[in-house]
Coordinates of N, CA and C in Angstrom, one line a residue:
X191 N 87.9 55.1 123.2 CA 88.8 55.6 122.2 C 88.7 57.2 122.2
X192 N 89.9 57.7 122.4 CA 90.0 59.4 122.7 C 89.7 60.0 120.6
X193 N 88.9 61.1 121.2 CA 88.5 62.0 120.0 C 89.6 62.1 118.8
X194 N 91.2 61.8 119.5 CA 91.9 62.6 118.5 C 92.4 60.9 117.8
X195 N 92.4 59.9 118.3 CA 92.6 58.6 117.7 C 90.8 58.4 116.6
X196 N 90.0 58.9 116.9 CA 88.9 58.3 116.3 C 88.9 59.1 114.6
X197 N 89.4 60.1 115.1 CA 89.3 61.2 114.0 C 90.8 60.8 112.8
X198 N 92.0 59.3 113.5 CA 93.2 59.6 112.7 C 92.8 58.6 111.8
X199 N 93.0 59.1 110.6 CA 93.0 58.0 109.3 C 94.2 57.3 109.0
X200 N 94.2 55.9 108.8 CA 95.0 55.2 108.2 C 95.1 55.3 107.1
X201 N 96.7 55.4 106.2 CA 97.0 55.8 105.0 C 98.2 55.5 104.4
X202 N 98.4 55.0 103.1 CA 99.5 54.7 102.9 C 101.4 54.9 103.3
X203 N 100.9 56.5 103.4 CA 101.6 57.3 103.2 C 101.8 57.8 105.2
X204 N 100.9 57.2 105.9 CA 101.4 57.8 107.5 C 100.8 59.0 107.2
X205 N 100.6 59.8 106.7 CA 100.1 61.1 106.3 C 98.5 61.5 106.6
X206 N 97.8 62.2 107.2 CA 96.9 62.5 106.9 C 96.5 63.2 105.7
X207 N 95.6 62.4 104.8 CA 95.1 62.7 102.9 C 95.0 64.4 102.8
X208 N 94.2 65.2 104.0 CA 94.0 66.4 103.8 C 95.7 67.1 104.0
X209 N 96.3 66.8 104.9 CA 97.9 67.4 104.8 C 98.4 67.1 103.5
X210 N 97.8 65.9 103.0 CA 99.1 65.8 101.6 C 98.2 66.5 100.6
X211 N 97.0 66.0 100.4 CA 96.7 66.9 99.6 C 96.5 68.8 99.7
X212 N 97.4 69.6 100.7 CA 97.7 70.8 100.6 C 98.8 70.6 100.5
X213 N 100.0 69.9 100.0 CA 101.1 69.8 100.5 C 101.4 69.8 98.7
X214 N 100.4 69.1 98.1 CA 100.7 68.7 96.7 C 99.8 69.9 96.5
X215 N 99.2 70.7 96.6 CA 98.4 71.7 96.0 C 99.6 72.6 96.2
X216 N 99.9 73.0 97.3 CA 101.2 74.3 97.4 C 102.2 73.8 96.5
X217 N 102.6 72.6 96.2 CA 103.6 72.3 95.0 C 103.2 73.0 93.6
X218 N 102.2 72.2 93.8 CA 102.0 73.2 91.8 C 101.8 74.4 91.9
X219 N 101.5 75.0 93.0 CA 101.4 76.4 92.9 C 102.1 77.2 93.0
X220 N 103.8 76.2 93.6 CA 104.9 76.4 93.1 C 105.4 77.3 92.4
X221 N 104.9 75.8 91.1 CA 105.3 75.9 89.8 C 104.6 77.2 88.9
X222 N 103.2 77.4 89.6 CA 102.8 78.4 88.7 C 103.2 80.0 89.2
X223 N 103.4 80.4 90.8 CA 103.7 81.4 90.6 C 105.2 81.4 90.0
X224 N 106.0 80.6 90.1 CA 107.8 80.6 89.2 C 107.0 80.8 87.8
X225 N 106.4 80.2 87.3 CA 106.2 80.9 85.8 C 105.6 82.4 86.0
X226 N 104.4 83.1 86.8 CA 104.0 84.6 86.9 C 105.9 85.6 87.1
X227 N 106.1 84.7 87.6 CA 107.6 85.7 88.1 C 108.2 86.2 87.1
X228 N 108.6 84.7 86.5 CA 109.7 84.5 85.2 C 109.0 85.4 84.2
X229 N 107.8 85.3 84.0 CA 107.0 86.3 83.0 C 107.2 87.5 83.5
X230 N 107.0 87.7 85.0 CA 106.7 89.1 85.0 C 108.6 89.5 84.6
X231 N 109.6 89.0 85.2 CA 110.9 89.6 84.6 C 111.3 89.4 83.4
X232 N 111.0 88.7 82.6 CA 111.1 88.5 81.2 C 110.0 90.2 80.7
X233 N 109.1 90.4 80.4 CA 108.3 91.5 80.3 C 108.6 92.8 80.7
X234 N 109.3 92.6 81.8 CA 109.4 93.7 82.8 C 110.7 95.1 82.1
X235 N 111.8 94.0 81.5 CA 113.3 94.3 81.0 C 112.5 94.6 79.2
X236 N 111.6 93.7 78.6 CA 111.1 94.2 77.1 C 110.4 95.9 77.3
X237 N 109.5 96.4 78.7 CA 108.8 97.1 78.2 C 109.8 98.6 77.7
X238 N 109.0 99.5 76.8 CA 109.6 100.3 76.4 C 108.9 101.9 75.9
X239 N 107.6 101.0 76.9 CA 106.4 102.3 76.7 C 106.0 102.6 78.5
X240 N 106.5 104.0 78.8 CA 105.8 104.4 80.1 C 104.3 103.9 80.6
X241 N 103.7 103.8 81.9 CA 104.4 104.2 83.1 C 105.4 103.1 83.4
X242 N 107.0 103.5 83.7 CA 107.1 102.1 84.0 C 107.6 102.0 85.9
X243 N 108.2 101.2 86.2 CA 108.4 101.2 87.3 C 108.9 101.7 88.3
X244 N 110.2 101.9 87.8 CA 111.1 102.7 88.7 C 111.5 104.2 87.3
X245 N 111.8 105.2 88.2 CA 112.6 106.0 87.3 C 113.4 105.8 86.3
X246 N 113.0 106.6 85.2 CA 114.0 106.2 84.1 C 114.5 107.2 83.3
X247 N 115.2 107.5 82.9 CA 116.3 108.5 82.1 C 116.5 108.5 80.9
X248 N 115.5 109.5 80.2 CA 115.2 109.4 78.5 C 117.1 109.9 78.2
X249 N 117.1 109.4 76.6 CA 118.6 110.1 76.5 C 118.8 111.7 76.2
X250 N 117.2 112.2 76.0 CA 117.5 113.2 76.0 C 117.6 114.0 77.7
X251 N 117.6 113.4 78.4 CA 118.2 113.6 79.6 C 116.7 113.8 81.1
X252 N 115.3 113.6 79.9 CA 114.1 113.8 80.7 C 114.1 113.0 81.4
X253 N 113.5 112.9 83.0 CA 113.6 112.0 83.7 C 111.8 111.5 83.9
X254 N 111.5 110.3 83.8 CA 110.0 110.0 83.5 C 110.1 109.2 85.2
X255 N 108.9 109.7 86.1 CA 109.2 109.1 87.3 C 108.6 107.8 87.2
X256 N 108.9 106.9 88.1 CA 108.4 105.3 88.0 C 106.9 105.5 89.2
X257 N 106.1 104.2 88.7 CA 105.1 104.4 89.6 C 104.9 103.6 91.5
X258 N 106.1 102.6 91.2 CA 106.1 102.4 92.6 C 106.3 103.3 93.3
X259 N 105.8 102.7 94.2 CA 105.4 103.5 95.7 C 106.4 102.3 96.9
X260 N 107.4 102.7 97.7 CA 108.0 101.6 98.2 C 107.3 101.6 99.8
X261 N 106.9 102.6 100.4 CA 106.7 102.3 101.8 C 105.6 101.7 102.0
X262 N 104.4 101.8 101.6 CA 103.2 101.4 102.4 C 103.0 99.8 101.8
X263 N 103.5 99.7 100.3 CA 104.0 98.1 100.5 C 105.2 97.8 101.1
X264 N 106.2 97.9 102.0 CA 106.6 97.5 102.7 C 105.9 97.2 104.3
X265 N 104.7 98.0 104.2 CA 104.8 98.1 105.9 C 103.9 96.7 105.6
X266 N 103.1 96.6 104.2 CA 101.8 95.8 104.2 C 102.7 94.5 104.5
X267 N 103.8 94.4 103.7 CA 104.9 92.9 103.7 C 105.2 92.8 105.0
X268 N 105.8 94.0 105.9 CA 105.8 93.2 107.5 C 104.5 92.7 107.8
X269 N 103.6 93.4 108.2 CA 102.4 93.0 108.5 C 102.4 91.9 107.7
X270 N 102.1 90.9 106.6 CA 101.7 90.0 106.5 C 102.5 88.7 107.1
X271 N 104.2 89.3 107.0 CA 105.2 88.3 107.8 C 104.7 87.8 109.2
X272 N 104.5 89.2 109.7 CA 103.9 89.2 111.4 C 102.6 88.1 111.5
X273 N 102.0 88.1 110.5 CA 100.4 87.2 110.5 C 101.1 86.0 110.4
X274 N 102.2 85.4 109.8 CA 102.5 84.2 109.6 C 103.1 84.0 111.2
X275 N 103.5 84.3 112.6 CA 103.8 84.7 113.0 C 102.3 84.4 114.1
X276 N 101.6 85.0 114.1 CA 100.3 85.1 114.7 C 99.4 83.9 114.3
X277 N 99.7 83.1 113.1 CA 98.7 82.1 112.9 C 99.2 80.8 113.4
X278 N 100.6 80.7 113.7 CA 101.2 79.9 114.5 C 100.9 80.2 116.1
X279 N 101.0 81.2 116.8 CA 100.4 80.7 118.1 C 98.9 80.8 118.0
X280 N 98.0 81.2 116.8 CA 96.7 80.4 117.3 C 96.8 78.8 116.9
X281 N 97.4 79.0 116.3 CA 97.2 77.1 116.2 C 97.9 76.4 117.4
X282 N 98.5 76.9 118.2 CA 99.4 76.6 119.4 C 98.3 76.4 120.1
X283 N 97.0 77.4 120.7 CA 96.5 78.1 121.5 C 94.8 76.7 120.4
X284 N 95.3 76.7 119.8 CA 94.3 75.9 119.3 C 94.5 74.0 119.6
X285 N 95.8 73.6 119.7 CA 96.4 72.6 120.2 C 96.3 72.4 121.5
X286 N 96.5 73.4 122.6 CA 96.4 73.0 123.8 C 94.9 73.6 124.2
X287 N 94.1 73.7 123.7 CA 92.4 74.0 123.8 C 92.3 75.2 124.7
X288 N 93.4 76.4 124.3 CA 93.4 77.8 124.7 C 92.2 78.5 123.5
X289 N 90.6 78.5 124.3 CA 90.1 79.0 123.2 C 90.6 80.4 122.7
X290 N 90.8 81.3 124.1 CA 90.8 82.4 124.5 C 92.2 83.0 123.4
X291 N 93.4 82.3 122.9 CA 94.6 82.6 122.3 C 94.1 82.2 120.5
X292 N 93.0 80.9 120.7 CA 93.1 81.0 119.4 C 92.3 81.8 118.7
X293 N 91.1 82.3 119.1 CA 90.2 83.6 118.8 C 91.4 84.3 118.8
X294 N 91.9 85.2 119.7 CA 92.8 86.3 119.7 C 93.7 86.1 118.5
X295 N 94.8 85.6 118.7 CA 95.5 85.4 117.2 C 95.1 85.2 116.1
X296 N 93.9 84.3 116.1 CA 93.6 84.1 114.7 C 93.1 85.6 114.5
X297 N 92.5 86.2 115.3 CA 91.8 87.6 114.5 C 92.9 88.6 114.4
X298 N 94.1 88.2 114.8 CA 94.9 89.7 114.2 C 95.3 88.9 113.1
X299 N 96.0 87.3 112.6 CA 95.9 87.0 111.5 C 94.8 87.6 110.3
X300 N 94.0 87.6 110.7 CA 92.7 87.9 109.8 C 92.5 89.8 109.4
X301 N 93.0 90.3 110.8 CA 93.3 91.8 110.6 C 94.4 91.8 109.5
X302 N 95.7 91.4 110.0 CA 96.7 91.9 109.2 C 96.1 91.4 107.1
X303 N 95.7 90.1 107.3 CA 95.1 90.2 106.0 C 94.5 90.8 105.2
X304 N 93.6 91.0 105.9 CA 92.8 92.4 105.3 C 93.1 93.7 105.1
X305 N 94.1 94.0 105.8 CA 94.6 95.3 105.9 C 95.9 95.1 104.2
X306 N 96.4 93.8 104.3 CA 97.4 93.5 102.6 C 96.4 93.6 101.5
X307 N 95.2 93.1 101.7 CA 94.2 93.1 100.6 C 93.6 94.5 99.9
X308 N 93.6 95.0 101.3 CA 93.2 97.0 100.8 C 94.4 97.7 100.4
X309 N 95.4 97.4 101.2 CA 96.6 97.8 100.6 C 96.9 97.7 98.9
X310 N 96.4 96.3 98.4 CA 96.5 96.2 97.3 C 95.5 96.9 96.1
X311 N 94.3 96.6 96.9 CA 93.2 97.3 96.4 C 93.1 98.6 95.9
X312 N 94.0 99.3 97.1 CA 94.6 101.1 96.8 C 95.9 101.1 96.2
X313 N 96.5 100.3 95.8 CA 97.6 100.6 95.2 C 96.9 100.1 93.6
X314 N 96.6 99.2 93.4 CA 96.3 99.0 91.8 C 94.8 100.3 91.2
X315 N 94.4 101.2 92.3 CA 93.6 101.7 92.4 C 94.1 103.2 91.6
X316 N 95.6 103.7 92.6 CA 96.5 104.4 92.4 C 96.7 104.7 91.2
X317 N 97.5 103.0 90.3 CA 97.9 102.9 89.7 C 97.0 103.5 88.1
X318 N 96.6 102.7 88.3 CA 94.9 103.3 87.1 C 95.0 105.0 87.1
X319 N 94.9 105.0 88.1 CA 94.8 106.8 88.2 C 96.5 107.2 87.8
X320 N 97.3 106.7 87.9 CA 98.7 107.2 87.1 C 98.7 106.6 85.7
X321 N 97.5 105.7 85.1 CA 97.9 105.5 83.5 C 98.3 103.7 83.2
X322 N 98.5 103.5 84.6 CA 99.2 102.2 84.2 C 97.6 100.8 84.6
X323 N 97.6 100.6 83.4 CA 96.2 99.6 83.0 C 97.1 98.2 82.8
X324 N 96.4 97.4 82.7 CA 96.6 96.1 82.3 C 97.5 95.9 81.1
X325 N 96.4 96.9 80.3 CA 96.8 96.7 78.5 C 97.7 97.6 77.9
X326 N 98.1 99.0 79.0 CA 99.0 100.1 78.3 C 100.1 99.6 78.2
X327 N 100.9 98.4 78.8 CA 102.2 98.1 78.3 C 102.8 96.9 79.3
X328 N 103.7 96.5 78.9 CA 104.2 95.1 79.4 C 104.7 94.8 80.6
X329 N 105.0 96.2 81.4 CA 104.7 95.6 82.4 C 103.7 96.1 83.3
X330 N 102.5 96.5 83.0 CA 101.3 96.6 83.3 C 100.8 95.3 83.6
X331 N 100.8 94.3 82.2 CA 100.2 93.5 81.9 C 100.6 92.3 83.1
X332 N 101.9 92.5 83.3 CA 102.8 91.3 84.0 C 102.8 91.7 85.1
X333 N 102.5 92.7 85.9 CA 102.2 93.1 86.9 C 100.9 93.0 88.0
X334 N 100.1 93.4 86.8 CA 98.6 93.1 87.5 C 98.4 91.8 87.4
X335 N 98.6 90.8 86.5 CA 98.8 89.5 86.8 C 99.5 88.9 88.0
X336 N 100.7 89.2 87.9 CA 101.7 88.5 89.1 C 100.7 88.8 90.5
X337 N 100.7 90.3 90.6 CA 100.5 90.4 92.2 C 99.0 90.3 92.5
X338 N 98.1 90.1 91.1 CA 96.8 90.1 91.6 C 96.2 89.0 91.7
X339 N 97.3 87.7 91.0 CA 96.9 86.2 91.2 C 97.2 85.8 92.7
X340 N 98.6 86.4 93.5 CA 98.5 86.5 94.8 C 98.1 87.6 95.4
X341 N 96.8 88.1 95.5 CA 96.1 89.1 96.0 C 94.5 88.4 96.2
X342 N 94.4 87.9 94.8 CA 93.4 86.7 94.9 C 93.5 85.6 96.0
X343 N 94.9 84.9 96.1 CA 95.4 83.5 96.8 C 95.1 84.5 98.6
X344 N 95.6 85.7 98.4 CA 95.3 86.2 100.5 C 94.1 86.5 100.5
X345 N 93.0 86.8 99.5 CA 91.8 87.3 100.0 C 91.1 85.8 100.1
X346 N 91.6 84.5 99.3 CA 90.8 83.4 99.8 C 91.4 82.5 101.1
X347 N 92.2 83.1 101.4 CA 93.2 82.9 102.6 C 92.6 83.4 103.9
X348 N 91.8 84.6 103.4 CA 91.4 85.7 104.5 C 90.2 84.8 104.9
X349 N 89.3 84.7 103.3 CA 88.0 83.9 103.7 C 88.0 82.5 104.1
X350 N 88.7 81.8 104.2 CA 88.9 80.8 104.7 C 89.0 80.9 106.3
X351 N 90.1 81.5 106.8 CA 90.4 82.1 108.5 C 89.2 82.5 108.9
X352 N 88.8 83.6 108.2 CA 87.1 84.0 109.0 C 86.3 82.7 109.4
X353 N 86.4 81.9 108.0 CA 85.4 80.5 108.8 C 85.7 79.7 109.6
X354 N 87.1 79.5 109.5 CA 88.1 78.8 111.0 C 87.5 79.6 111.9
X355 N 87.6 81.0 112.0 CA 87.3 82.1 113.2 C 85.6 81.5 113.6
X356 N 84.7 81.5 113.0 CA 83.4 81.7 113.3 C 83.3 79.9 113.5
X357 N 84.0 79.2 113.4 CA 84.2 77.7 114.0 C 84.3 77.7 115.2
X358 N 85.8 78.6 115.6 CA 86.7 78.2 116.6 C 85.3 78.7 117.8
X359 N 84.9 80.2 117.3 CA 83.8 81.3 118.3 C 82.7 80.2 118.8
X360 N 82.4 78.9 118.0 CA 81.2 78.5 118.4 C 81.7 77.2 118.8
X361 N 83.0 77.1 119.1 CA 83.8 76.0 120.2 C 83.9 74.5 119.2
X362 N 84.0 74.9 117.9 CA 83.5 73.7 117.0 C 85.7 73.3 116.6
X363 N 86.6 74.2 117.3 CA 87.9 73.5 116.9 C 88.6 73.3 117.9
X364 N 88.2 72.0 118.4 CA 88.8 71.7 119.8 C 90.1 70.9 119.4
X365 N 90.9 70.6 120.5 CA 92.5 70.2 120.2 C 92.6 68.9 119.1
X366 N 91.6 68.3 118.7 CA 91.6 67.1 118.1 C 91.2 67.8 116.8
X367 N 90.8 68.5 116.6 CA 90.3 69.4 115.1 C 91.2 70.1 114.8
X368 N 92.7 70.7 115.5 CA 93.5 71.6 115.2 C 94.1 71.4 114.0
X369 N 93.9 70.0 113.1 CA 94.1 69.9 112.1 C 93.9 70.7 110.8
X370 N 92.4 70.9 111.0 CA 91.7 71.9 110.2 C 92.6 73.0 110.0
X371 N 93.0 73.9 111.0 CA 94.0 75.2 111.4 C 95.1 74.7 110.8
X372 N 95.5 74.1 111.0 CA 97.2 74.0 110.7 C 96.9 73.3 109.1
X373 N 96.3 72.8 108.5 CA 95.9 72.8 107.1 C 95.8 74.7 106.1
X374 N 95.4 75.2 107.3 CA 94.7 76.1 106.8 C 95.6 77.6 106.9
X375 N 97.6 77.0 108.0 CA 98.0 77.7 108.4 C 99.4 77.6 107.0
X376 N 99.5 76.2 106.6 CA 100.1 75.6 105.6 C 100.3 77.0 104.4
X377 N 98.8 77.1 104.2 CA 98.4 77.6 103.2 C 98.6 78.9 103.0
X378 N 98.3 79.5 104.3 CA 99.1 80.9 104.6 C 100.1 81.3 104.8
X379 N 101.1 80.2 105.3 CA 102.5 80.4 105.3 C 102.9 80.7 103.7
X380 N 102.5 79.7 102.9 CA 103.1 79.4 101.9 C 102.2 81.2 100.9
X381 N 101.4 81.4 100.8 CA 101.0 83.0 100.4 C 102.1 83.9 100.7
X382 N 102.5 83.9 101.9 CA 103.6 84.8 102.7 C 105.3 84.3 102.1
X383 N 105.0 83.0 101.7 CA 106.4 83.0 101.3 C 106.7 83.8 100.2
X384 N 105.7 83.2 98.9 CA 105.7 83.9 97.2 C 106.1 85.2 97.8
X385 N 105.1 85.8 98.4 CA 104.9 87.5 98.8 C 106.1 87.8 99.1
X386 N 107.4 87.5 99.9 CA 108.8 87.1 100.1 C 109.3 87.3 99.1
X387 N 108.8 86.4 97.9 CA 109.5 86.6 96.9 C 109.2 87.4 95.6
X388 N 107.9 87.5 96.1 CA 107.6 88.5 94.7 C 108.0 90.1 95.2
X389 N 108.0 90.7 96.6 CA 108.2 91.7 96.9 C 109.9 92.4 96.1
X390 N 110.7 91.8 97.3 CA 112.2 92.3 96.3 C 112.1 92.2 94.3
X391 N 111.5 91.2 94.1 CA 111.4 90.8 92.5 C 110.8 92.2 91.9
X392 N 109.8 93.0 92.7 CA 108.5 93.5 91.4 C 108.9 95.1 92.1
X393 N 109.4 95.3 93.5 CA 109.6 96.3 94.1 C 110.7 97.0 94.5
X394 N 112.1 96.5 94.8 CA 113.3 96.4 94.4 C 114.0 96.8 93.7
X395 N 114.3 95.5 92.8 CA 114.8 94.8 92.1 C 114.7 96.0 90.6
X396 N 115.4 97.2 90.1 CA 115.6 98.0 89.1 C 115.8 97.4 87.9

């Protein structure tokens, strides 16, 4: 009996239990970043106390500048696009028992992560240092929520890949384990989607 038959579970569903149960986990988390969104644009249109986001024009004609910053989160959103990108041919390179492709990819997956995580790190860092806290106003509040609940979701995204990484290094994900990876690639796709969506929404979007 070959490794990758010994390892397939029978299941109602034809499904492997670990794919469905990420499959039903990325659903509700769905549902919860659509409520961080909806909150953060519902909040975003009430606030009415600076810093706020984009430029705005008192009627006495003062102009209060906004605190986004648009380039260096843009470059961080390609870079994380590109990782989704890069975690697909190591799982490729992990399927045909290319150790050598799936080390390589998976570590610029894991680069590009970490480089969105500091990214964020220094921008809500920024922000503090322009006035804009949690608690000074509404879209403070809905802001550091939205992008820090997915800032949380890529830094456990990150730590997860490093332990795929330090698997794969000690030859422990061979072509019948690729499962593990592609569970694990699920998950990072789906991070990169929200991030898709929350970018134009919080950065954009006036």
């Amino acid at each position: 009996m070959s490794d990758a038959h010994a390892l397939h579970l029978e299941t109602s569903t034809g499904l492997d239990s670990r794919k469905l149960a990420i499959w039903t986990f990325i659903g509700s988390e769905c549902l919860f970043f659509a409520t961080l969104i909806s909150n953060y644009l519902v909040n975003k249109s009430r606030n009415l106390i600076p810093p706020f986001p984009h430029n705005v024009t008192l009627p006495d004609g003062k102009v209060i500048e906004g605190v986004i910053e648009i380039p260096l989160v843009t470059f961080g959103t390609a870079l994380l696009l590109f990782s989704s990108l890069f975690i697909v041919l190591a799982l490729a390179g992990a399927q045909r028992g290319n150790r050598r492709a799936l080390l390589g990819w998976l570590s610029a997956t894991i680069v590009c992560g970490l480089f969105f995580v500091g990214m964020q790190v220094y921008e809500f860092t920024h922000f503090v240092h322009k006035g804009l806290t949690l608690k000074v106003n509404l879209f403070g509040a809905s802001f550091f929520t939205l992008t820090g609940f997915h800032g949380t979701h890529v830094t456990l995204g990150v730590i997860w890949l490093i332990t795929l990484w330090i698997e794969a290094f000690r030859g422990r994900i061979p072509p019948a384990k690729s499962l593990n990876l592609e569970i694990a690639a699920l998950y990072w796709h789906f991070v990169d989607v929200v991030w898709v969506v929350i970018f134009p929404v919080v950065y954009l979007i006036k």
